[in-house]
PDB file of C-alpha atoms in Angstrom:
ATOM      1  CA  MET P  18     -10.910   1.121  -6.251  1.00 41.00           C
ATOM      2  CA  SER P  19      -9.817  -2.893  -5.473  1.00 49.00           C
ATOM      3  CA  THR P  20     -10.733  -3.528  -1.674  1.00 51.00           C
ATOM      4  CA  ASP P  21      -7.585  -5.330  -1.452  1.00 77.00           C
ATOM      5  CA  LEU P  22      -5.586  -2.179  -0.787  1.00 82.00           C
ATOM      6  CA  GLY P  23      -7.821  -1.518   2.785  1.00 85.00           C
ATOM      7  CA  ARG P  24      -8.145  -4.860   3.636  1.00 83.00           C
ATOM      8  CA  ASN P  25      -4.341  -5.701   3.357  1.00 85.00           C
ATOM      9  CA  ILE P  26      -3.789  -2.804   5.466  1.00 89.00           C
ATOM     10  CA  GLN P  27      -6.247  -4.039   7.942  1.00 89.00           C
ATOM     11  CA  TYR P  28      -4.917  -7.691   7.924  1.00 86.00           C
ATOM     12  CA  LEU P  29      -1.360  -6.655   9.069  1.00 89.00           C
ATOM     13  CA  ARG P  30      -2.631  -4.354  11.789  1.00 91.00           C
ATOM     14  CA  LEU P  31      -5.015  -7.006  13.135  1.00 90.00           C
ATOM     15  CA  GLN P  32      -2.143  -9.821  12.820  1.00 89.00           C
ATOM     16  CA  SER P  33       0.191  -7.943  15.260  1.00 91.00           C
ATOM     17  CA  LYS P  34      -3.190  -7.369  17.133  1.00 93.00           C
ATOM     18  CA  GLU P  35      -3.142  -3.676  16.826  1.00 95.00           C
ATOM     19  CA  SER P  36      -5.030  -1.262  17.174  1.00 96.00           C
ATOM     20  CA  GLN P  37      -5.810   1.845  14.692  1.00 96.00           C
ATOM     21  CA  GLU P  38      -4.534   4.658  17.540  1.00 96.00           C
ATOM     22  CA  VAL P  39      -1.567   2.230  18.051  1.00 96.00           C
ATOM     23  CA  MET P  40      -0.699   1.639  14.383  1.00 96.00           C
ATOM     24  CA  ALA P  41      -1.693   5.451  13.983  1.00 96.00           C
ATOM     25  CA  GLN P  42       1.153   6.849  17.085  1.00 96.00           C
ATOM     26  CA  LYS P  43       3.632   4.506  15.346  1.00 95.00           C
ATOM     27  CA  LEU P  44       3.230   5.810  12.029  1.00 95.00           C
ATOM     28  CA  ASN P  45       2.417   9.683  13.222  1.00 96.00           C
ATOM     29  CA  ILE P  46      -0.588   9.675  11.575  1.00 96.00           C
ATOM     30  CA  SER P  47      -4.437  10.208  12.805  1.00 96.00           C
ATOM     31  CA  ARG P  48      -6.533   6.753  14.054  1.00 96.00           C
ATOM     32  CA  GLN P  49      -8.880   8.414  11.518  1.00 97.00           C
ATOM     33  CA  ALA P  50      -6.883   8.268   8.321  1.00 96.00           C
ATOM     34  CA  ILE P  51      -5.921   4.485   9.307  1.00 96.00           C
ATOM     35  CA  SER P  52      -9.787   3.460   9.040  1.00 96.00           C
ATOM     36  CA  LYS P  53      -9.928   5.518   6.104  1.00 94.00           C
ATOM     37  CA  TRP P  54      -7.586   3.443   4.127  1.00 92.00           C
ATOM     38  CA  GLU P  55      -9.064   0.159   5.662  1.00 91.00           C
ATOM     39  CA  ASN P  56     -12.353   1.723   4.767  1.00 91.00           C
ATOM     40  CA  ASN P  57     -11.345   2.246   1.117  1.00 87.00           C
ATOM     41  CA  VAL P  58     -12.131   5.718   1.416  1.00 90.00           C
ATOM     42  CA  SER P  59      -9.129   7.455   0.823  1.00 89.00           C
ATOM     43  CA  VAL P  60      -5.436   5.991  -0.153  1.00 89.00           C
ATOM     44  CA  PRO P  61      -1.767   6.325   1.732  1.00 90.00           C
ATOM     45  CA  ASP P  62       0.538   7.965  -0.505  1.00 88.00           C
ATOM     46  CA  VAL P  63       3.232   5.355  -1.953  1.00 87.00           C
ATOM     47  CA  ALA P  64       5.339   7.394   0.520  1.00 88.00           C
ATOM     48  CA  MET P  65       3.376   6.375   3.701  1.00 92.00           C
ATOM     49  CA  LEU P  66       3.096   3.541   2.097  1.00 90.00           C
ATOM     50  CA  SER P  67       6.670   2.832   1.772  1.00 90.00           C
ATOM     51  CA  LYS P  68       6.677   3.174   5.847  1.00 93.00           C
ATOM     52  CA  ILE P  69       3.760   1.099   6.372  1.00 93.00           C
ATOM     53  CA  ALA P  70       5.570  -1.623   4.296  1.00 90.00           C
ATOM     54  CA  ASN P  71       9.110  -1.153   6.409  1.00 91.00           C
ATOM     55  CA  TYR P  72       6.909  -1.483   9.915  1.00 93.00           C
ATOM     56  CA  TYR P  73       5.221  -4.031   9.047  1.00 90.00           C
ATOM     57  CA  ASP P  74       8.181  -5.611   7.715  1.00 88.00           C
ATOM     58  CA  VAL P  75       6.686  -7.066   4.046  1.00 86.00           C
ATOM     59  CA  GLU P  76       7.484  -5.405   0.716  1.00 84.00           C
ATOM     60  CA  ILE P  77       5.851  -2.856  -1.041  1.00 83.00           C
ATOM     61  CA  THR P  78       4.852  -5.397  -3.561  1.00 79.00           C
ATOM     62  CA  TYR P  79       2.119  -7.065  -0.881  1.00 81.00           C
ATOM     63  CA  PHE P  80      -0.156  -4.323  -1.542  1.00 77.00           C
ATOM     64  CA  THR P  81       0.563  -4.253  -5.581  1.00 70.00           C
ATOM     65  CA  SER P  82      -2.241  -5.951  -7.665  1.00 56.00           C
ATOM     66  CA  ASP P  83      -1.390  -9.557  -8.691  1.00 53.00           C
ATOM     67  CA  GLU P  84      -1.152  -8.218 -12.723  1.00 43.00           C
ATOM     68  CA  ASN P  85       2.407  -6.677 -11.423  1.00 40.00           C
ATOM     69  CA  SER P  86       4.061  -9.839 -10.170  1.00 43.00           C
ATOM     70  CA  ASN P  87       5.554 -11.017 -12.636  1.00 42.00           C
ATOM     71  CA  MET P  88       7.506  -8.127 -13.095  1.00 42.00           C
ATOM     72  CA  ILE P  89       7.967  -7.297  -9.895  1.00 43.00           C
ATOM     73  CA  GLN P  90       9.840 -10.285  -8.999  1.00 48.00           C
ATOM     74  CA  TYR P  91      11.632 -10.784 -11.683  1.00 47.00           C
ATOM     75  CA  TYR P  92      13.201  -7.269 -10.894  1.00 47.00           C
ATOM     76  CA  GLU P  93      12.612  -8.148  -7.122  1.00 49.00           C
ATOM     77  CA  SER P  94      15.259 -11.136  -7.619  1.00 53.00           C
ATOM     78  CA  LYS P  95      18.074  -9.148  -9.124  1.00 51.00           C
ATOM     79  CA  LYS P  96      18.915  -7.863  -5.433  1.00 50.00           C
ATOM     80  CA  SER P  97      20.771  -4.877  -6.966  1.00 55.00           C
ATOM     81  CA  SER P  98      19.958  -1.207  -5.656  1.00 57.00           C
ATOM     82  CA  LYS P  99      18.713  -0.433  -9.526  1.00 58.00           C
ATOM     83  CA  SER P 100      16.353  -3.045  -9.686  1.00 55.00           C
ATOM     84  CA  ARG P 101      15.032  -2.295  -6.512  1.00 60.00           C
ATOM     85  CA  GLN P 102      14.546   1.408  -7.302  1.00 63.00           C
ATOM     86  CA  MET P 103      12.948   0.573 -10.460  1.00 60.00           C
ATOM     87  CA  THR P 104      10.769  -2.396  -8.546  1.00 62.00           C
ATOM     88  CA  PHE P 105       9.247   0.814  -6.282  1.00 65.00           C
ATOM     89  CA  ASN P 106       8.574   2.903  -9.003  1.00 66.00           C
ATOM     90  CA  ILE P 107       6.874  -0.181 -10.932  1.00 70.00           C
ATOM     91  CA  CYS P 108       4.250  -0.509  -7.985  1.00 68.00           C
ATOM     92  CA  SER P 109       4.279   3.547  -7.492  1.00 70.00           C
ATOM     93  CA  LEU P 110       3.184   3.695 -10.617  1.00 71.00           C
ATOM     94  CA  SER P 111       0.114   0.867 -10.432  1.00 71.00           C
ATOM     95  CA  PHE P 112      -0.181   2.275  -7.214  1.00 71.00           C
ATOM     96  CA  MET P 113      -1.192   5.896  -8.615  1.00 71.00           C
ATOM     97  CA  ASN P 114      -2.556   4.222 -11.267  1.00 69.00           C
ATOM     98  CA  LYS P 115      -5.289   2.473  -9.538  1.00 70.00           C
ATOM     99  CA  PHE P 116      -5.411   5.818  -6.729  1.00 67.00           C
ATOM    100  CA  CYS P 117      -6.358   8.456 -10.216  1.00 66.00           C
ATOM    101  CA  SER P 118      -8.732   5.990 -11.848  1.00 65.00           C
ATOM    102  CA  GLN P 119     -10.131   6.112  -8.657  1.00 61.00           C
ATOM    103  CA  GLN P 120     -10.081   9.461  -8.710  1.00 58.00           C
ATOM    104  CA  LYS P 121     -11.691   9.581 -12.004  1.00 59.00           C
ATOM    105  CA  SER P 122     -14.615   7.922 -11.406  1.00 59.00           C
ATOM    106  CA  LEU P 123     -15.795   9.508  -8.217  1.00 60.00           C
ATOM    107  CA  THR P 124     -15.697  12.868  -9.746  1.00 62.00           C
ATOM    108  CA  ASN P 125     -17.492  11.459 -13.251  1.00 65.00           C
ATOM    109  CA  PRO P 126     -19.826   8.776 -11.775  1.00 60.00           C
ATOM    110  CA  ASN P 127     -21.557   8.661 -15.219  1.00 58.00           C
TER     111      ASN P 127
END
């Protein structure tokens, strides 16, 4: 799993000068969940990732890898509801692919 996701979440939180406790209260989750994300022990689900993006006023694409950025930028430029939904779907698939790959490597280390 890329360590970028955890680093990006932590960066947003620190830029807002918030503790994990404050962020957890705002998002209605546990401080331990945030700690796990920032330390790449686990990852938030897509719905929570969207909530984090909204809370810090960033696009959900902030959390995706560069390999998808050209496609995402194309759909974002369309500014229609349909293309925004498609962008969200692309981000969701990318995120789930990374998550599933990590889960697979954790269950089958060899």
